[in-house]
Short mmCIF file of C-alpha atoms in Angstrom, two decimals:
data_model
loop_
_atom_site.label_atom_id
_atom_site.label_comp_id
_atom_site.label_asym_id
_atom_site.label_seq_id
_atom_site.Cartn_x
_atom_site.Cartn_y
_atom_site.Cartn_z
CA UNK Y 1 -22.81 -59.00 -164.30
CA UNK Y 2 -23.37 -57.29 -161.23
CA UNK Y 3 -21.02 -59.79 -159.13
CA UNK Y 4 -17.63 -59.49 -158.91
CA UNK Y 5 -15.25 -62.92 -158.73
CA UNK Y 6 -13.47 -61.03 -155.62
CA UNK Y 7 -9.70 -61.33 -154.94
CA UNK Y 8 -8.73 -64.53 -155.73
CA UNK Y 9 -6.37 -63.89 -158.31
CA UNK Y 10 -2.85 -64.38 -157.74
CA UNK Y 11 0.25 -63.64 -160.01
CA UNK Y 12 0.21 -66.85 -161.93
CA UNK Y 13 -3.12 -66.12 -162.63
CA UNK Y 14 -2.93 -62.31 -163.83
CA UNK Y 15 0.24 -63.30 -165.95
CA UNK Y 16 -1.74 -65.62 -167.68
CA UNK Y 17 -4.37 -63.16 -168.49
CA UNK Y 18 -1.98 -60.83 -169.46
CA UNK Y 19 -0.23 -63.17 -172.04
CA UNK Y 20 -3.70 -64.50 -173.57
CA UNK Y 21 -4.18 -60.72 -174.84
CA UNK Y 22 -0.50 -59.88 -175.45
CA UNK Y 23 -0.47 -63.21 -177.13
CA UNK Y 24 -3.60 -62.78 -179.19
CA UNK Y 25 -4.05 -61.86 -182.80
CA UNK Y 26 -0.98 -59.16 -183.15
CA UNK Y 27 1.71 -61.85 -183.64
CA UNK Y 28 -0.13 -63.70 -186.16
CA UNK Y 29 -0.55 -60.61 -188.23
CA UNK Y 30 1.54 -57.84 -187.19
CA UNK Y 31 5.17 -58.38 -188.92
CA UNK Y 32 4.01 -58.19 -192.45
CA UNK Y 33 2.62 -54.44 -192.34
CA UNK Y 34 5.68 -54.01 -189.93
CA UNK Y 35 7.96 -55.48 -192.46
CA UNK Y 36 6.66 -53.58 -195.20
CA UNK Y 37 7.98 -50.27 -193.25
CA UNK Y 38 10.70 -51.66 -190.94
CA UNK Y 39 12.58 -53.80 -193.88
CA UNK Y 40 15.88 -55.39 -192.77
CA UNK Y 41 15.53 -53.00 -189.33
CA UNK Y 42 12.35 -55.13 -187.98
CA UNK Y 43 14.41 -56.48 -184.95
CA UNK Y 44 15.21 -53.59 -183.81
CA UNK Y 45 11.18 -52.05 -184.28
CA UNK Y 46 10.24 -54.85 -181.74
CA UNK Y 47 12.67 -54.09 -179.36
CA UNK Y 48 11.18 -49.97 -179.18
CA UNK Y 49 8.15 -51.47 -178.64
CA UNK Y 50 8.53 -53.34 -175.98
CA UNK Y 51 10.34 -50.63 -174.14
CA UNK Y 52 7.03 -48.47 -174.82
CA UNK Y 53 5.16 -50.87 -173.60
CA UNK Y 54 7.09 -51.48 -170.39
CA UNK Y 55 6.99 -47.29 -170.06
CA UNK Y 56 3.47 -47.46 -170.29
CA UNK Y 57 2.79 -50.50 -168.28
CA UNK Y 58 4.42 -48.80 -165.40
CA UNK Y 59 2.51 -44.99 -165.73
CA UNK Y 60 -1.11 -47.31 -166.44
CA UNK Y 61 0.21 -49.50 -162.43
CA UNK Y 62 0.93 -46.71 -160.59
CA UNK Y 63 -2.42 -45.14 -161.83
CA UNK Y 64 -4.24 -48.16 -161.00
CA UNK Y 65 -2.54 -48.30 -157.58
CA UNK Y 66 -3.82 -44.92 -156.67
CA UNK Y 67 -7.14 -45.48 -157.22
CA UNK Y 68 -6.87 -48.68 -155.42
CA UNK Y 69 -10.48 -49.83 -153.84
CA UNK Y 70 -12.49 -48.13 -156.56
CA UNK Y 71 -14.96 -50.35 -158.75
CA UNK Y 72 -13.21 -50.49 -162.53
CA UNK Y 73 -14.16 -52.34 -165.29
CA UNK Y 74 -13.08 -50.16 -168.02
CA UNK Y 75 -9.68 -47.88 -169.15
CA UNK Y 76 -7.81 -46.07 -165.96
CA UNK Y 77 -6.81 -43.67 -168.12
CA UNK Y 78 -9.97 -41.96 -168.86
CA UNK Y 79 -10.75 -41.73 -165.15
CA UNK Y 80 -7.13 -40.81 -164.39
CA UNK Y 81 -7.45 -38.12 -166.86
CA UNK Y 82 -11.12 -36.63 -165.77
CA UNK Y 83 -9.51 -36.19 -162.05
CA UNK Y 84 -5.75 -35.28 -162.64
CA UNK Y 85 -5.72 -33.42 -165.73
CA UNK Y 86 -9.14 -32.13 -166.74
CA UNK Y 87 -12.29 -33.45 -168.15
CA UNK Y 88 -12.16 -32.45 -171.67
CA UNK Y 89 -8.69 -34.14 -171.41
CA UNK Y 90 -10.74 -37.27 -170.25
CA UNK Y 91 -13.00 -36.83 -172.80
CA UNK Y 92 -9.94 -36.91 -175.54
CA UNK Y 93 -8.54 -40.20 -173.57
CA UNK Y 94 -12.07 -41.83 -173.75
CA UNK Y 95 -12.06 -40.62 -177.63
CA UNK Y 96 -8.38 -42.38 -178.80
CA UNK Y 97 -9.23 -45.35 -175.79
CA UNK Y 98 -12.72 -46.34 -177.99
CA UNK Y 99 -11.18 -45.65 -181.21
CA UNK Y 100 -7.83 -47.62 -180.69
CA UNK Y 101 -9.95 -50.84 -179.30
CA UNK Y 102 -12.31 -50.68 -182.11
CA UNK Y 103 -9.60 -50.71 -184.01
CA UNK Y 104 -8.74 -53.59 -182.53
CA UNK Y 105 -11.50 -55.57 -182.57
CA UNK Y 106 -12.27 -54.99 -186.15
CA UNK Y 107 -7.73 -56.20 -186.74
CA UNK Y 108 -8.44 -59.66 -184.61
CA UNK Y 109 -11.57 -59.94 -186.94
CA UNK Y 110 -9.78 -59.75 -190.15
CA UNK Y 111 -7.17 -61.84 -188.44
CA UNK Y 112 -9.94 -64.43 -187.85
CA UNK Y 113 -10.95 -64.24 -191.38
CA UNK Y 114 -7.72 -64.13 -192.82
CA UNK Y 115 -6.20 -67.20 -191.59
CA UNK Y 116 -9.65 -69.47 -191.21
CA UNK Y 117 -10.83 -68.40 -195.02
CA UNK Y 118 -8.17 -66.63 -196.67
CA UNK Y 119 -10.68 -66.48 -199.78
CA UNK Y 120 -13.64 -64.46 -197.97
CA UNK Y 121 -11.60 -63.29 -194.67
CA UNK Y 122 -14.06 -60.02 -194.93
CA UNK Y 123 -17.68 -61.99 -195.23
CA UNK Y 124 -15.92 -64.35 -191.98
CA UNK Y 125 -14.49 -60.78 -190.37
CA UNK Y 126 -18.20 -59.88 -190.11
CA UNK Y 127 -19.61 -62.96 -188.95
CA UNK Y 128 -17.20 -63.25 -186.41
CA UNK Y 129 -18.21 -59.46 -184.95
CA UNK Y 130 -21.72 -60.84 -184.72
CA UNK Y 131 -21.47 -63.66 -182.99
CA UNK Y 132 -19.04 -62.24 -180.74
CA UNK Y 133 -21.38 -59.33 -179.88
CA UNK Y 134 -23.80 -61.95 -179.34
CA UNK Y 135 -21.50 -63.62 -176.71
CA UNK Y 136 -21.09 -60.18 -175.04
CA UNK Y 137 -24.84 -59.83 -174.75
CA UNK Y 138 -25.04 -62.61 -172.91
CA UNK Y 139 -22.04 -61.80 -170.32
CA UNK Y 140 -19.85 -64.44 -171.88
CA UNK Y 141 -16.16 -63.53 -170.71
CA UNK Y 142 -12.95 -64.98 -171.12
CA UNK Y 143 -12.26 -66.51 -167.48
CA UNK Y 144 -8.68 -67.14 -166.01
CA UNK Y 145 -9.27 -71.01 -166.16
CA UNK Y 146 -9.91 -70.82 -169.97
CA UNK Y 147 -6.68 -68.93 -170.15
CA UNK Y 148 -4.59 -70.95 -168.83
CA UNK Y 149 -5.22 -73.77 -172.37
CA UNK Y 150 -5.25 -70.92 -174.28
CA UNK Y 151 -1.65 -69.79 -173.71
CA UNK Y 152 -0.57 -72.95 -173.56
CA UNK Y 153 -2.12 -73.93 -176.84
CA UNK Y 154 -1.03 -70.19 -178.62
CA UNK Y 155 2.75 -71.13 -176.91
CA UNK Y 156 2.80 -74.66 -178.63
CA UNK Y 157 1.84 -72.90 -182.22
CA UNK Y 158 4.46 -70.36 -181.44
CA UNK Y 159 6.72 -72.80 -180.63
CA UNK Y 160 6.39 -74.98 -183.94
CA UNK Y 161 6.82 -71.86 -185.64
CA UNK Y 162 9.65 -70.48 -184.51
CA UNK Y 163 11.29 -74.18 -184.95
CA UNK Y 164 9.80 -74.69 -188.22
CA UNK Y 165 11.44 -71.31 -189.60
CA UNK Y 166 14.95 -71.15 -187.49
CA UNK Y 167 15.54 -75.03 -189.02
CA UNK Y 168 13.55 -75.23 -191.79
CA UNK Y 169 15.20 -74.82 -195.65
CA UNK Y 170 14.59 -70.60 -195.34
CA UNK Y 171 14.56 -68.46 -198.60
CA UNK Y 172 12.23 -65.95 -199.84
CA UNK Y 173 10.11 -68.88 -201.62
CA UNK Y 174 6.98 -67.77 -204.22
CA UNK Y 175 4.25 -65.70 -202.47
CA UNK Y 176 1.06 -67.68 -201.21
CA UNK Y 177 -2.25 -67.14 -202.59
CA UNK Y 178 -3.31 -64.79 -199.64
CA UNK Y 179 -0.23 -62.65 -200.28
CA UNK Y 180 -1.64 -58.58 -200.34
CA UNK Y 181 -1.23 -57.89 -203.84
CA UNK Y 182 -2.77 -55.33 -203.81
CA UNK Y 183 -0.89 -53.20 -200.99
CA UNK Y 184 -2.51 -49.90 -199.50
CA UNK Y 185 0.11 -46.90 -200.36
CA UNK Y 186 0.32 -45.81 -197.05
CA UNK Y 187 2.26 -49.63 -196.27
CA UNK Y 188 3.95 -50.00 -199.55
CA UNK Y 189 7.69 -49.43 -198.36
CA UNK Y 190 8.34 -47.78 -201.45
CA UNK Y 191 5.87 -45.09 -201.38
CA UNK Y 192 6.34 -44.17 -197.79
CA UNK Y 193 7.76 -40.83 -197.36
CA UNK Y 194 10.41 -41.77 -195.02
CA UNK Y 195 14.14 -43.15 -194.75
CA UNK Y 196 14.42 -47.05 -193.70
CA UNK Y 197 16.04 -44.86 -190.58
CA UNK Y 198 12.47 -43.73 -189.79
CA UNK Y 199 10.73 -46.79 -190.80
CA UNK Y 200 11.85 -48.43 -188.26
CA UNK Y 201 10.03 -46.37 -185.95
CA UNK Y 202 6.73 -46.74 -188.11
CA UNK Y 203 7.43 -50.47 -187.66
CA UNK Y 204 7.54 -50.00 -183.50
CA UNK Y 205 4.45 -48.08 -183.72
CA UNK Y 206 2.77 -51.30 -185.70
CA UNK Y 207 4.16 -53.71 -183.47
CA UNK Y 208 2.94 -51.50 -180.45
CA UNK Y 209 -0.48 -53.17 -181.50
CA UNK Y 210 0.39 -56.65 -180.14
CA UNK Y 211 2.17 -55.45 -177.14
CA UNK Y 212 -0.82 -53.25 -175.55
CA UNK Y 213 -2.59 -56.22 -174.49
CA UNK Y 214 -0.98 -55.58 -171.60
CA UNK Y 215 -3.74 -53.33 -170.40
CA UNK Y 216 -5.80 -56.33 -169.37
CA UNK Y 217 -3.96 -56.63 -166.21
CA UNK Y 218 -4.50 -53.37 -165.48
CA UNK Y 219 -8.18 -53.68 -165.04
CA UNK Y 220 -7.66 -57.00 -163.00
CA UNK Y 221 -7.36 -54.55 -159.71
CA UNK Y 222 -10.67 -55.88 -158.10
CA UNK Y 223 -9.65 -59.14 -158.79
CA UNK Y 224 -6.26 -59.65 -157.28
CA UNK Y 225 -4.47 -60.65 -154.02
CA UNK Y 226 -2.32 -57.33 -152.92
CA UNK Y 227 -3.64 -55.62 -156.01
CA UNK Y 228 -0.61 -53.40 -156.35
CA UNK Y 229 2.65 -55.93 -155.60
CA UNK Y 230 0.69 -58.37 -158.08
CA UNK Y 231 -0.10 -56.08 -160.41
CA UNK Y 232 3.44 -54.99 -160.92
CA UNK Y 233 5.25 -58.16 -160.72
CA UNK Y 234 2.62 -59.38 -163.51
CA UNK Y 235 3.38 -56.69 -165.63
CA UNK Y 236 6.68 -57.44 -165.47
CA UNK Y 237 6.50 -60.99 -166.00
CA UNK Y 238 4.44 -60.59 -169.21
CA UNK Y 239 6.67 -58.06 -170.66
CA UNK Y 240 9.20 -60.09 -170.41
CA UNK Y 241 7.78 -63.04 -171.90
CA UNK Y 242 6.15 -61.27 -175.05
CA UNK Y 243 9.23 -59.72 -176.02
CA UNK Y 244 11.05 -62.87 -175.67
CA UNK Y 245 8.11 -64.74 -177.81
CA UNK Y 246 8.32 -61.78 -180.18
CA UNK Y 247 11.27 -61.44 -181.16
CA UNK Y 248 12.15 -65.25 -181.67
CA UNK Y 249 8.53 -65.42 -184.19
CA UNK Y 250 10.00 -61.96 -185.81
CA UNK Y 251 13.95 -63.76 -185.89
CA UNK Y 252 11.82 -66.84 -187.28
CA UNK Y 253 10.03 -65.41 -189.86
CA UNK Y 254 13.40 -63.39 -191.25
CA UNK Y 255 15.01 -66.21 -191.64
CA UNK Y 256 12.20 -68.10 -193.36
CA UNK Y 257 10.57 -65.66 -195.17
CA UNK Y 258 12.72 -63.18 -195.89
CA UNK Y 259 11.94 -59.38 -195.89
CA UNK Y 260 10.32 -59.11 -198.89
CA UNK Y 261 7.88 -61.78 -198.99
CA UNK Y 262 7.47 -61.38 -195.35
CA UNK Y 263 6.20 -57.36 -196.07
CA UNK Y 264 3.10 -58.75 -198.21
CA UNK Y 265 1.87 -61.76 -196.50
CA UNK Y 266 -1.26 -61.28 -195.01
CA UNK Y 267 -0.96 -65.09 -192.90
CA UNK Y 268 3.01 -64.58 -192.17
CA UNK Y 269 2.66 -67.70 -190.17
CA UNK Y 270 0.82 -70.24 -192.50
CA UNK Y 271 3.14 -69.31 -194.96
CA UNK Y 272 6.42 -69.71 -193.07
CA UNK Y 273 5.41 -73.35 -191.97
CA UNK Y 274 4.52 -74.58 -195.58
CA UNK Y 275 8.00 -73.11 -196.73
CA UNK Y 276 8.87 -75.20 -194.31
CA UNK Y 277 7.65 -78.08 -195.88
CA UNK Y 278 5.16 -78.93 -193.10
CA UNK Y 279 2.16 -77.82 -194.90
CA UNK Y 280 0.47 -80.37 -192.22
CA UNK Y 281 1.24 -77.58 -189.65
CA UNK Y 282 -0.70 -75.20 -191.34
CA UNK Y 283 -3.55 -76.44 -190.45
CA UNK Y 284 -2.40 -76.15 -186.37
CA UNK Y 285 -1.41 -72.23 -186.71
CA UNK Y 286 -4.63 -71.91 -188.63
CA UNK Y 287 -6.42 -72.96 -185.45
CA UNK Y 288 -4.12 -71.32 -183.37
CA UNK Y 289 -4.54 -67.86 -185.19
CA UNK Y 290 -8.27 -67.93 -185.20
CA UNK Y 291 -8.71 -69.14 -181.55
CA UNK Y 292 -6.03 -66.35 -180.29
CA UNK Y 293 -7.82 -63.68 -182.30
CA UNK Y 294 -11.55 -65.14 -181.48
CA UNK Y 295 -10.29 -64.41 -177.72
CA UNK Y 296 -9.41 -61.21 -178.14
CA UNK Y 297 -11.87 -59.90 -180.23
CA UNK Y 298 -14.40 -61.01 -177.30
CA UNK Y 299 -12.46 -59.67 -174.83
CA UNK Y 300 -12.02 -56.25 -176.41
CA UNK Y 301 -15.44 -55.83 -177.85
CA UNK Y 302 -16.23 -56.32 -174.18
CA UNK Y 303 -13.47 -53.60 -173.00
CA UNK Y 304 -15.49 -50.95 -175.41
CA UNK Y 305 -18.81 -51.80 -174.22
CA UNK Y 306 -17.58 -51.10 -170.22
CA UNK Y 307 -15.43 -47.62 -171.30
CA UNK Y 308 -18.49 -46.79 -173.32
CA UNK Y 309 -21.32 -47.29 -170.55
CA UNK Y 310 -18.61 -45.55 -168.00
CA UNK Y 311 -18.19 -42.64 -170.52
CA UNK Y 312 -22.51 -42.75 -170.28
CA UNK Y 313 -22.88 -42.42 -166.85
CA UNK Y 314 -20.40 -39.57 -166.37
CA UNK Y 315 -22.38 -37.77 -169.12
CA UNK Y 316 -19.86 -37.76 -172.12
CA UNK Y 317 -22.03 -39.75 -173.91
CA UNK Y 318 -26.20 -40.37 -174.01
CA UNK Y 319 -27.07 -42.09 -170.50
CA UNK Y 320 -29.44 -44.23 -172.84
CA UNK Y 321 -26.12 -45.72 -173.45
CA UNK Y 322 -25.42 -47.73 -170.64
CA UNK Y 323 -28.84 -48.69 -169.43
CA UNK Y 324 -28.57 -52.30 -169.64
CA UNK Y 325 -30.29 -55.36 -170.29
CA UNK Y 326 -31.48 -58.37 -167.94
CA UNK Y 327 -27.73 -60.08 -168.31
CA UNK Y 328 -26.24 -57.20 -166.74
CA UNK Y 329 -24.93 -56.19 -170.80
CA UNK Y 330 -24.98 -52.66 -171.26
CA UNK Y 331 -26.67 -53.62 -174.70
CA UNK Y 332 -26.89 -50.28 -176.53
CA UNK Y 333 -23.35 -50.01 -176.07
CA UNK Y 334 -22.39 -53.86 -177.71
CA UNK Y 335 -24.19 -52.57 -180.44
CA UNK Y 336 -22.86 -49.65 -181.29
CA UNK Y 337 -18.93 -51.02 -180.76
CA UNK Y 338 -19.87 -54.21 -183.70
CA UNK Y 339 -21.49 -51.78 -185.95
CA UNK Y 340 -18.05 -49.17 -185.95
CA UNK Y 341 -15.87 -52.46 -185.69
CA UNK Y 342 -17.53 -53.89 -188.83
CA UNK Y 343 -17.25 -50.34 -190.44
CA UNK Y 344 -13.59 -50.48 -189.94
CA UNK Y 345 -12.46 -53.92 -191.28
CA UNK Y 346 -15.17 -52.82 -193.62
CA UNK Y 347 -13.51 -49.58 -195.01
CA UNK Y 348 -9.93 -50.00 -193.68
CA UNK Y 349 -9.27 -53.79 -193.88
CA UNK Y 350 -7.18 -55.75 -191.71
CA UNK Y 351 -3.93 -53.76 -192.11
CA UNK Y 352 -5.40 -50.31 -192.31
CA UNK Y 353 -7.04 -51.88 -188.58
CA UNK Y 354 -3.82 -52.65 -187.15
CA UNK Y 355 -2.54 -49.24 -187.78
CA UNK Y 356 -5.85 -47.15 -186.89
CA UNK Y 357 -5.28 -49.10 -183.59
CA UNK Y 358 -1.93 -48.66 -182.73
CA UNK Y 359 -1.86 -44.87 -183.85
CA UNK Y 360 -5.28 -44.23 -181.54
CA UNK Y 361 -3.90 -46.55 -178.53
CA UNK Y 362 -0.36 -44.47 -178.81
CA UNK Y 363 -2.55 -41.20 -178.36
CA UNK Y 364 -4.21 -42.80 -175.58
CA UNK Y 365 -1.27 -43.51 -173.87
CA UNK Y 366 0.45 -40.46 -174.35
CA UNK Y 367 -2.66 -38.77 -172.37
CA UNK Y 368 -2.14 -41.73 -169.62
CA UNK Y 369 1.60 -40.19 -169.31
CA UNK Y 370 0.48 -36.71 -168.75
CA UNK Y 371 -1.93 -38.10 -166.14
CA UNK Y 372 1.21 -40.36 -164.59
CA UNK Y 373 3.32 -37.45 -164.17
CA UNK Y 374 0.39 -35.53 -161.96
CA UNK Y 375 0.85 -38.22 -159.60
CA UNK Y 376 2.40 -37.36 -156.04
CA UNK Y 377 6.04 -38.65 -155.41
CA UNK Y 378 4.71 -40.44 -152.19
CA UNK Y 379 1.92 -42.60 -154.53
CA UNK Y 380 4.26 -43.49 -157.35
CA UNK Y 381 6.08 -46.95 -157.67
CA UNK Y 382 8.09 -45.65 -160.96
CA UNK Y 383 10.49 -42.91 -161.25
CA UNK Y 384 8.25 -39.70 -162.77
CA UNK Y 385 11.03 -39.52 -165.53
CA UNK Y 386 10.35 -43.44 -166.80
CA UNK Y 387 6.21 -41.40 -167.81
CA UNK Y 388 7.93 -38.09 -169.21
CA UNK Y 389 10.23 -40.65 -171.47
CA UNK Y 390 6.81 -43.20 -172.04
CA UNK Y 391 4.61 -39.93 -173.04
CA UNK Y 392 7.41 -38.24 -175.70
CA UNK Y 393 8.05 -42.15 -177.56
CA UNK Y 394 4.68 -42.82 -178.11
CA UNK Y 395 3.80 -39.48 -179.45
CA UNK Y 396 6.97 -39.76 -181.65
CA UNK Y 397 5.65 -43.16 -182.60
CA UNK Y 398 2.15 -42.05 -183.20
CA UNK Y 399 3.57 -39.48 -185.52
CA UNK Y 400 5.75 -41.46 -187.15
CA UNK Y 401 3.07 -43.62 -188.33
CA UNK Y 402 1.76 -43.80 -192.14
CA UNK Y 403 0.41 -40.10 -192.65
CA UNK Y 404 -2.76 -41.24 -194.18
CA UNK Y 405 -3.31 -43.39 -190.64
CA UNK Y 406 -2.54 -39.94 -188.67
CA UNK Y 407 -4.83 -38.64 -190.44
CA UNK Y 408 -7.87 -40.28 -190.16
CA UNK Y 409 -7.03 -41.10 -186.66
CA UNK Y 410 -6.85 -37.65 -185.56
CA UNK Y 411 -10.19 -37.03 -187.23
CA UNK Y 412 -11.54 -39.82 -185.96
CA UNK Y 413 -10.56 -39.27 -182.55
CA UNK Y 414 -11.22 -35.39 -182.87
CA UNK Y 415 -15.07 -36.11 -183.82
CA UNK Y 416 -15.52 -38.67 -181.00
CA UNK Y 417 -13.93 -35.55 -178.85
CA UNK Y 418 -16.58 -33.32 -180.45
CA UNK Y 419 -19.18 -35.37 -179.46
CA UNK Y 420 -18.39 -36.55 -176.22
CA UNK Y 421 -17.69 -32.62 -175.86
CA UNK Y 422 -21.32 -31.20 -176.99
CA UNK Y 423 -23.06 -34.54 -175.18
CA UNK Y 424 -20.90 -33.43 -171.90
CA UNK Y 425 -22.61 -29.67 -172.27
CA UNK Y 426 -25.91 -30.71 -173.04
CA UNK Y 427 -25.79 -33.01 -169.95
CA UNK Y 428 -24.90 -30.38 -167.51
CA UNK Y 429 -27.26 -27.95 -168.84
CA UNK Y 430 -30.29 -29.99 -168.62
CA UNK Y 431 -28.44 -31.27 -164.76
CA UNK Y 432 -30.44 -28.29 -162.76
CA UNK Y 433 -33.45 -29.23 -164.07
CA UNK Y 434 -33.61 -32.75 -163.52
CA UNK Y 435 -31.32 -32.64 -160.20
CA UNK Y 436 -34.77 -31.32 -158.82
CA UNK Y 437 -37.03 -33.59 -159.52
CA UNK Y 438 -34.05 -36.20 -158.13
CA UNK Y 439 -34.03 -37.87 -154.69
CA UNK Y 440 -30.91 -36.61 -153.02
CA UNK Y 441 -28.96 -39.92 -153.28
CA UNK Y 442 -29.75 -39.85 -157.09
CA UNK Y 443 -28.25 -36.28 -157.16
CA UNK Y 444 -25.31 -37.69 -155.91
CA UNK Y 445 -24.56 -40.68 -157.81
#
């Protein structure tokens, strides 16, 4: 919409936020493909990425804070990029940004599907997208009074969890009936071409994907009280708090699982509360699951439509793009991010999703870094050492991920480069031409 809610937002209120997305669909999903890499040294892989994620919370605040006042509804890093580093470094930020939150969106779909019809989670993955898109065309957004149930409902599942599998009988048990069988090669821990040592990096890198929620309060700057003290003391606050709730569902989930079974369970929580003997429960997380990942796949399908339009009106992509529609939806560009997200849970499934995402989002940050460290010592909040450390751990961690997912990532985010690249050319080319037939303010804009 073309109204913005103003700042009324204070820390309580941005926390919140925060936690809805870091909270979302990762922990329901994320520590069996982690497990399956990580093994006995999972622990440990949620610890590295939190400390990423606190790195690159504080490079992605003190680029926010110096751009503090401008209009934002999509990733600071591409911006941050186009200005400090140079646009075809934008353009590669835009690329990985767009790549790593359709990867998202089309992980919290198969999330949806998985745990609300573990028989057809692809056919519900897809319906899902759609309506969600739907929602999006009609400026439906999360709002930080619906957060506030939502955490509190996704905390009281979490909490029953962790309970259930701390106290509960434990043991490795007998797979369910949604256990992955049938196990992609490049998350089989035996056919990964690296030590248990390494894996445990692989397993950060996976994890990563829960933790970059994060972001959300980034973009909250036109929307806060003293954007830049709230901003950081949020960040802060819901660091904290994720790594506290993921590391007791991981310690929970250990104990009641076990490694093993946990590595192929594609509903790690369901199945932890029925070998608890509260199949009852199951039902709850169920509900839990598909309303944390319904959230977040609106809200991100929503974050690719906004850093799709931006990319549009800069020129690295058609302007066609971001015309919009009479709900203030850039509507071209809600189309385009379901049809990619329902190629991807389409081609890659839900664990193949999680690790598209978390490879592209690790590029994306490494990029935001680079930007960080261009930043004058007289605008900076963190130490310029804390993005030189961030930048270096999440390209180790986005190499360190299954070489199949580098792979296609880099070609993935390489093409959208390539095209953002020859749409960026054409644009300036034709820019004489129609700069004078243009009124003067037009030129501008």
């Amino acid at each position: 919409m073309a109204t913005t809610l103003g700042r009324r937002l204070g820390t309580a209120d941005a926390v919140v936020l925060g936690l809805s997305a870091v909270l979302g669909a990762g922990i329901f999903a994320v520590f069996a493909p982690a497990a399956a890499v990580a093994g006995p040294w999972l622990m440990l892989s949620v610890v590295l990425a939190a400390a990423v994620a606190g790195c690159c919370a504080a490079s992605a605040a003190d680029l926010a804070a110096s751009r503090e006042g401008e209009t934002r509804d999509h990733d600071v890093g591409y911006d941050a990029a186009r200005e400090r580093l140079h646009p075809a470094v934008g353009r590669l930020s835009g690329a990985a940004h767009l790549t790593g939150k359709i990867a998202v969106a089309a992980a919290a779909a198969g999330i949806f599907g998985t745990y609300v019809l573990p028989t057809r989670p692809l056919v519900v993955a897809i319906v899902v997208i759609v309506v969600m898109t739907a929602l999006n065309l009609f400026s439906v957004r999360p709002t930080p009074r619906a957060a506030w149930p939502l955490v509190g409902g996704i905390g009281a599942v979490l909490l029953v969890v962790v309970v259930v599998g701390l106290l509960g009988p434990g043991g490795a048990g007998t797979p369910s009936v949604s256990a992955a069988t049938d196990l992609p090669v490049s998350m089989a821990p035996g056919l990964l071409p690296i030590t248990r040592e390494l894996g445990v990096f692989t397993g950060a890198g996976l994890i990563f994907f829960g933790f970059a929620g994060f972001s959300r309060v980034v973009g909250l700057g036109e929307e806060l009280r003293a954007p830049t003290r709230t901003r950081g003391h949020a960040l802060a606050i819901v660091i904290g708090i994720a790594t506290a709730a993921y590391l007791a569902v991981c310690g929970a989930l250990l104990v009641g699982l076990g490694t093993d079974r946990l590595a192929v369970e594609r509903s790690p929580l369901v199945a932890l509360v029925d070998t608890g003997r509260a199949p009852a429960l199951g039902v709850l997380v169920r509900i839990g699951a598909a309303v944390a990942a319904g959230s977040t796949l609106l809200a991100v399908l929503a974050a690719v439509a906004a850093t799709t339009a931006a990319m549009a009106v800069r020129g690295d992509l058609p302007r066609i793009v971001a015309r919009r529609c009479g709900s203030g939806a850039a509507w071209r560009a809600d189309i385009a991010g379901m049809v990619l997200a329902i190629l991807v849970v389409v081609l890659a499934g839900t664990w193949g999703a999680i690790a598209l995402a978390a490879c592209a989002l690790l590029v994306d940050f490494v990029v935001l870094h680079l930007a960080a460290l261009r930043l004058p010592r007289a605008g900076r909040t963190w130490r310029m050492w804390l993005a030189g450390i961030g930048a270096a751990l999440c390209g180790f961690l986005a190499l360190s991920m299954p070489p199949r997912t580098v792979l296609i990532t880099a070609c993935a985010i390489g093409g959208g480069w390539l095209l953002t690249t020859a749409v960026s050319l054409r644009s300036r080319r034709a820019q004489p031409q129609d700069g004078q037939a243009a009124a003067p303010d037009e030129r501008a804009a």
